[in-house]
CSV table of C-alpha atoms in Angstrom, one decimal:
chain,number,residue,atom,x,y,z
A,1042,MET,CA,136.0,122.1,125.4
A,1043,PRO,CA,133.3,119.6,126.1
A,1044,THR,CA,130.3,120.9,128.0
A,1045,PRO,CA,129.6,119.5,131.5
A,1046,ARG,CA,126.5,117.3,131.4
A,1047,VAL,CA,125.1,119.1,134.4
A,1048,GLU,CA,125.2,122.4,132.6
A,1049,LEU,CA,123.4,120.9,129.6
A,1050,MET,CA,120.7,119.3,131.8
A,1051,ASN,CA,120.2,122.5,133.8
A,1052,ALA,CA,119.6,124.4,130.5
A,1053,LEU,CA,117.2,121.7,129.2
A,1054,ASN,CA,115.2,121.6,132.4
A,1055,GLU,CA,114.9,125.4,132.5
A,1056,LEU,CA,113.8,125.4,128.8
A,1057,LEU,CA,111.3,122.5,128.9
A,1058,ARG,CA,110.0,122.8,132.5
A,1059,PRO,CA,109.4,119.0,133.0
A,1060,ALA,CA,108.3,119.5,136.6
A,1061,ALA,CA,105.1,121.2,135.3
A,1062,PHE,CA,103.9,118.0,133.5
A,1063,ARG,CA,102.2,114.8,134.7
A,1064,ASP,CA,103.8,112.5,132.1
A,1065,TYR,CA,103.9,108.8,131.3
A,1066,CYS,CA,107.6,108.5,131.7
A,1067,PRO,CA,110.5,110.2,133.4
A,1068,ASN,CA,111.7,113.3,131.7
A,1069,GLY,CA,115.3,114.3,131.6
A,1070,LEU,CA,118.4,112.1,132.0
A,1071,GLN,CA,117.3,108.5,131.7
A,1072,VAL,CA,120.6,106.7,131.3
A,1073,GLU,CA,123.7,108.2,132.7
A,1074,GLY,CA,126.9,108.3,130.6
A,1075,THR,CA,130.0,110.5,130.5
A,1076,ASP,CA,130.1,113.6,132.6
A,1077,SER,CA,131.1,115.8,129.6
A,1078,ILE,CA,129.3,116.2,126.3
A,1079,HIS,CA,131.0,117.2,123.0
A,1080,ARG,CA,128.7,115.5,120.5
A,1081,LEU,CA,125.0,115.3,120.7
A,1082,VAL,CA,122.6,113.3,118.5
A,1083,SER,CA,118.9,114.0,118.4
A,1084,GLY,CA,116.2,111.8,117.1
A,1085,VAL,CA,112.6,110.8,117.6
A,1086,THR,CA,112.9,107.4,119.4
A,1087,ALA,CA,115.7,105.7,121.3
A,1088,SER,CA,115.6,102.7,119.0
A,1089,GLN,CA,118.6,100.4,118.6
A,1090,ALA,CA,119.2,101.9,115.2
A,1091,LEU,CA,119.4,105.4,116.5
A,1092,ILE,CA,121.7,104.3,119.4
A,1093,ASP,CA,124.0,102.4,117.0
A,1094,ALA,CA,124.2,105.5,114.7
A,1095,ALA,CA,125.0,107.8,117.6
A,1096,VAL,CA,127.7,105.4,118.9
A,1097,ALA,CA,129.2,105.2,115.4
A,1098,TRP,CA,129.4,109.1,115.3
A,1099,GLN,CA,131.0,108.9,118.7
A,1100,ALA,CA,128.2,110.9,120.4
A,1101,ASP,CA,128.3,111.5,124.1
A,1102,ALA,CA,124.6,112.0,124.4
A,1103,ILE,CA,121.3,111.3,122.7
A,1104,LEU,CA,118.3,113.5,123.0
A,1105,VAL,CA,114.9,111.9,122.1
A,1106,HIS,CA,111.2,112.4,122.4
A,1107,HIS,CA,110.5,108.7,123.0
A,1108,GLY,CA,112.8,107.2,125.6
A,1109,PHE,CA,112.4,104.4,128.1
A,1110,PHE,CA,110.7,103.5,131.3
A,1111,TRP,CA,107.1,104.1,130.4
A,1112,LYS,CA,104.4,103.6,133.0
A,1113,SER,CA,103.0,100.5,131.2
A,1114,GLU,CA,106.4,99.1,130.4
A,1115,ASP,CA,107.9,96.0,131.9
A,1116,PRO,CA,110.5,97.3,134.3
A,1117,CYS,CA,112.9,94.4,133.7
A,1118,ILE,CA,116.0,95.4,131.7
A,1119,ARG,CA,116.2,92.4,129.4
A,1120,GLY,CA,115.6,91.6,125.7
A,1121,MET,CA,115.3,94.5,123.4
A,1122,LYS,CA,115.4,97.1,126.2
A,1123,GLY,CA,118.4,95.4,127.7
A,1124,ASN,CA,120.3,95.5,124.4
A,1125,ARG,CA,119.6,99.2,124.0
A,1126,ILE,CA,120.7,100.1,127.5
A,1127,ARG,CA,123.7,97.8,127.3
A,1128,THR,CA,124.8,99.6,124.2
A,1129,LEU,CA,124.5,103.0,125.8
A,1130,ILE,CA,126.3,102.0,129.0
A,1131,LYS,CA,129.1,100.2,127.1
A,1132,ALA,CA,129.7,103.3,125.0
A,1133,ASP,CA,129.3,105.7,128.0
A,1134,VAL,CA,126.5,107.6,126.2
A,1135,ASN,CA,123.9,109.6,128.0
A,1136,LEU,CA,120.2,109.1,127.1
A,1137,ILE,CA,118.1,112.3,127.6
A,1138,ALA,CA,114.4,112.1,126.9
A,1139,TYR,CA,111.5,114.6,127.1
A,1140,HIS,CA,108.0,113.5,126.2
A,1141,LEU,CA,105.1,116.0,126.8
A,1142,PRO,CA,107.5,118.9,127.5
A,1143,LEU,CA,108.9,118.4,124.0
A,1144,ASP,CA,105.4,118.4,122.5
A,1145,CYS,CA,104.3,121.6,124.3
A,1146,HIS,CA,107.2,124.1,124.0
A,1147,GLU,CA,105.6,127.0,122.2
A,1148,THR,CA,108.5,127.7,119.8
A,1149,LEU,CA,110.8,124.6,119.7
A,1150,GLY,CA,108.3,121.8,120.4
A,1151,ASN,CA,106.7,119.2,118.1
A,1152,ASN,CA,103.4,121.0,117.9
A,1153,ALA,CA,105.1,124.3,117.1
A,1154,GLY,CA,107.0,122.6,114.3
A,1155,LEU,CA,103.7,121.2,112.9
A,1156,GLY,CA,102.1,124.6,113.1
A,1157,ARG,CA,104.8,126.1,110.9
A,1158,VAL,CA,104.5,123.2,108.4
A,1159,LEU,CA,100.7,123.9,108.2
A,1160,GLY,CA,101.6,127.4,107.2
A,1161,LEU,CA,100.1,129.2,110.2
A,1162,GLU,CA,101.8,132.5,111.2
A,1163,HIS,CA,100.2,132.6,114.7
A,1164,PHE,CA,99.4,129.7,116.9
A,1165,GLY,CA,99.7,128.4,120.5
A,1166,PRO,CA,98.2,126.2,123.1
A,1167,ALA,CA,94.5,125.5,122.3
A,1168,ASP,CA,93.6,126.2,125.9
A,1169,PRO,CA,96.0,128.9,127.3
A,1170,ALA,CA,94.8,127.9,130.8
A,1171,GLU,CA,96.2,124.4,130.2
A,1172,PRO,CA,99.7,125.0,128.7
A,1173,THR,CA,100.7,121.4,129.6
A,1174,LEU,CA,98.0,119.9,127.3
A,1175,PRO,CA,99.6,118.9,124.0
A,1176,LEU,CA,96.9,120.5,121.9
A,1177,PHE,CA,97.6,123.6,119.8
A,1178,SER,CA,95.4,125.8,117.6
A,1179,GLY,CA,95.7,128.5,115.0
A,1180,GLU,CA,93.6,130.3,112.4
A,1181,PHE,CA,94.2,131.2,108.8
A,1182,ALA,CA,93.5,134.8,107.9
A,1183,VAL,CA,92.0,133.6,104.6
A,1184,PRO,CA,90.2,130.2,104.6
A,1185,ILE,CA,92.0,127.4,102.8
A,1186,SER,CA,90.8,124.0,101.6
A,1187,GLN,CA,91.4,120.8,103.4
A,1188,ALA,CA,92.8,119.3,100.2
A,1189,VAL,CA,95.4,122.0,99.9
A,1190,LEU,CA,96.5,121.5,103.5
A,1191,ALA,CA,96.7,117.7,103.0
A,1192,ASP,CA,98.9,118.2,100.0
A,1193,ARG,CA,101.0,120.7,101.9
A,1194,LEU,CA,101.6,118.2,104.7
A,1195,SER,CA,102.3,115.4,102.4
A,1196,ALA,CA,105.0,117.4,100.6
A,1197,GLU,CA,106.5,118.8,103.8
A,1198,LEU,CA,106.5,115.6,105.8
A,1199,GLY,CA,107.5,113.3,102.9
A,1200,ARG,CA,104.6,110.9,103.2
A,1201,ARG,CA,101.0,110.7,101.9
A,1202,VAL,CA,98.7,111.7,104.7
A,1203,LEU,CA,95.3,110.1,105.5
A,1204,THR,CA,92.5,112.6,105.1
A,1205,GLU,CA,88.8,112.4,105.9
A,1206,GLY,CA,86.4,115.2,104.9
A,1207,GLU,CA,86.4,117.8,102.1
A,1208,HIS,CA,86.1,121.1,103.9
A,1209,ALA,CA,86.6,123.9,101.4
A,1210,GLY,CA,87.0,126.7,103.8
A,1211,VAL,CA,89.2,125.7,106.8
A,1212,ARG,CA,89.9,128.7,109.0
A,1213,LYS,CA,90.5,127.3,112.5
A,1214,VAL,CA,92.8,124.2,112.9
A,1215,VAL,CA,93.5,122.3,116.1
A,1216,TRP,CA,96.3,119.7,116.2
A,1217,CYS,CA,98.2,117.3,118.4
A,1218,THR,CA,101.3,115.6,117.1
A,1219,GLY,CA,101.8,111.8,117.6
A,1220,GLY,CA,99.0,109.7,118.9
A,1221,GLY,CA,96.6,112.5,119.6
A,1222,GLN,CA,93.5,111.1,117.8
A,1223,GLY,CA,91.6,111.0,121.1
A,1224,TYR,CA,91.5,114.8,121.2
A,1225,ILE,CA,89.2,115.0,118.1
A,1226,GLU,CA,86.0,115.7,120.0
A,1227,GLN,CA,87.8,118.4,122.1
A,1228,ALA,CA,88.9,119.9,118.8
A,1229,VAL,CA,85.2,120.0,117.7
A,1230,ASP,CA,84.2,121.7,121.0
A,1231,LEU,CA,87.0,124.3,120.5
A,1232,GLY,CA,85.3,125.3,117.2
A,1233,ALA,CA,87.9,123.7,114.8
A,1234,ASP,CA,87.1,123.2,111.1
A,1235,LEU,CA,90.0,120.7,110.9
A,1236,PHE,CA,91.8,118.4,113.3
A,1237,VAL,CA,95.3,117.2,112.5
A,1238,THR,CA,97.3,114.5,114.4
A,1239,GLY,CA,99.7,111.7,113.8
A,1240,GLU,CA,97.6,108.6,114.2
A,1241,VAL,CA,94.0,107.4,113.4
A,1242,SER,CA,91.8,104.9,115.2
A,1243,GLU,CA,88.7,103.2,113.7
A,1244,GLN,CA,86.4,105.4,115.7
A,1245,THR,CA,88.1,108.6,114.7
A,1246,ILE,CA,86.7,108.5,111.2
A,1247,HIS,CA,83.1,108.1,112.6
A,1248,VAL,CA,83.6,111.0,114.9
A,1249,ALA,CA,84.9,113.2,112.1
A,1250,ARG,CA,81.9,112.3,109.9
A,1251,GLU,CA,79.2,112.6,112.6
A,1252,ARG,CA,80.6,115.8,114.1
A,1253,ASN,CA,81.4,117.4,110.7
A,1254,ILE,CA,85.1,118.1,111.3
A,1255,GLY,CA,87.9,117.6,108.8
A,1256,PHE,CA,90.5,115.2,109.9
A,1257,ILE,CA,94.1,114.5,108.8
A,1258,ALA,CA,96.4,111.8,110.2
A,1259,ALA,CA,99.9,112.7,109.1
A,1260,GLY,CA,102.0,110.0,110.8
A,1261,HIS,CA,103.1,109.6,114.4
A,1262,HIS,CA,106.8,109.7,113.6
A,1263,ALA,CA,106.5,112.3,110.9
A,1264,THR,CA,104.7,114.8,113.1
A,1265,GLU,CA,107.2,114.4,115.9
A,1266,ARG,CA,110.5,115.0,114.1
A,1267,PHE,CA,110.5,118.7,115.1
A,1268,GLY,CA,111.1,119.0,118.8
A,1269,ALA,CA,114.2,117.0,119.5
A,1270,ARG,CA,115.9,118.4,116.4
A,1271,SER,CA,115.0,122.0,117.3
A,1272,VAL,CA,116.2,121.6,120.9
A,1273,GLY,CA,119.4,120.0,119.8
A,1274,GLU,CA,120.1,122.9,117.5
A,1275,TRP,CA,119.2,125.3,120.4
A,1276,LEU,CA,121.8,123.5,122.6
A,1277,ALA,CA,124.4,123.6,119.8
A,1278,SER,CA,123.9,127.4,119.5
A,1279,ARG,CA,124.5,128.0,123.2
A,1280,PHE,CA,127.2,125.4,124.1
A,1281,ASP,CA,130.4,124.0,122.6
A,1282,VAL,CA,128.5,121.0,121.4
A,1283,ALA,CA,128.3,119.5,117.9
A,1284,HIS,CA,124.8,118.4,117.0
A,1285,ARG,CA,123.4,115.9,114.4
A,1286,PHE,CA,119.8,115.0,113.9
A,1287,ILE,CA,119.5,111.4,112.8
A,1288,ASP,CA,116.1,110.4,111.4
A,1289,ILE,CA,115.4,106.7,111.6
A,1290,ASP,CA,112.6,106.3,109.1
A,1291,ASN,CA,109.3,104.9,110.5
A,1292,PRO,CA,106.1,104.8,108.4
A,1293,ALA,CA,103.8,104.6,111.4
């Protein structure tokens, strides 16, 4: 039997604790569709391509990391956003989005997924006193070279990463998936040998060189493919819901 949407949302809100975060967008149900959910699609961004693919699969709900209604976004529902929302409403599909809560979950989130790809056995919030900060850290028992880690990320993420620095003995790594390059100096202050994120800005390279920290930019989209998929799989294991992760490629 299809799962009532309210049960699914209650489970998600209990798992991801959105009320604990001060975020840039509303977390949870953003566009209301059918009351019952049998098929769930997960993806990184609620793009038209993802919505169209979900509708083609006859999904009842879409779970994403990047949804709609950002603080800096034009609130008018027209143009590109109008087309996306019109498609959802016409097909009676729910759009569910979690931003920072999906970065910060300690086992299913984006940062947790990147920690596993890095090959770290133990990791968690970089500052345990601030669990809503999307910054994780971990240490290798045996130091590893930055070049090896860059190759590992390139292979696991399916894209060549940008790397700055040639640290031969990386022990402590701090990371933030997506557009987290602004945390690089905080990573230095936390004693990291290497900082990993999704994006790079012009000033990031200068900070890395002048503060002697290794840096890797592995792609915003590539580093944020973990959370929605993992949570979708978690829901499918607990409810009578079919789940499919659809990756709409994005080189950024």
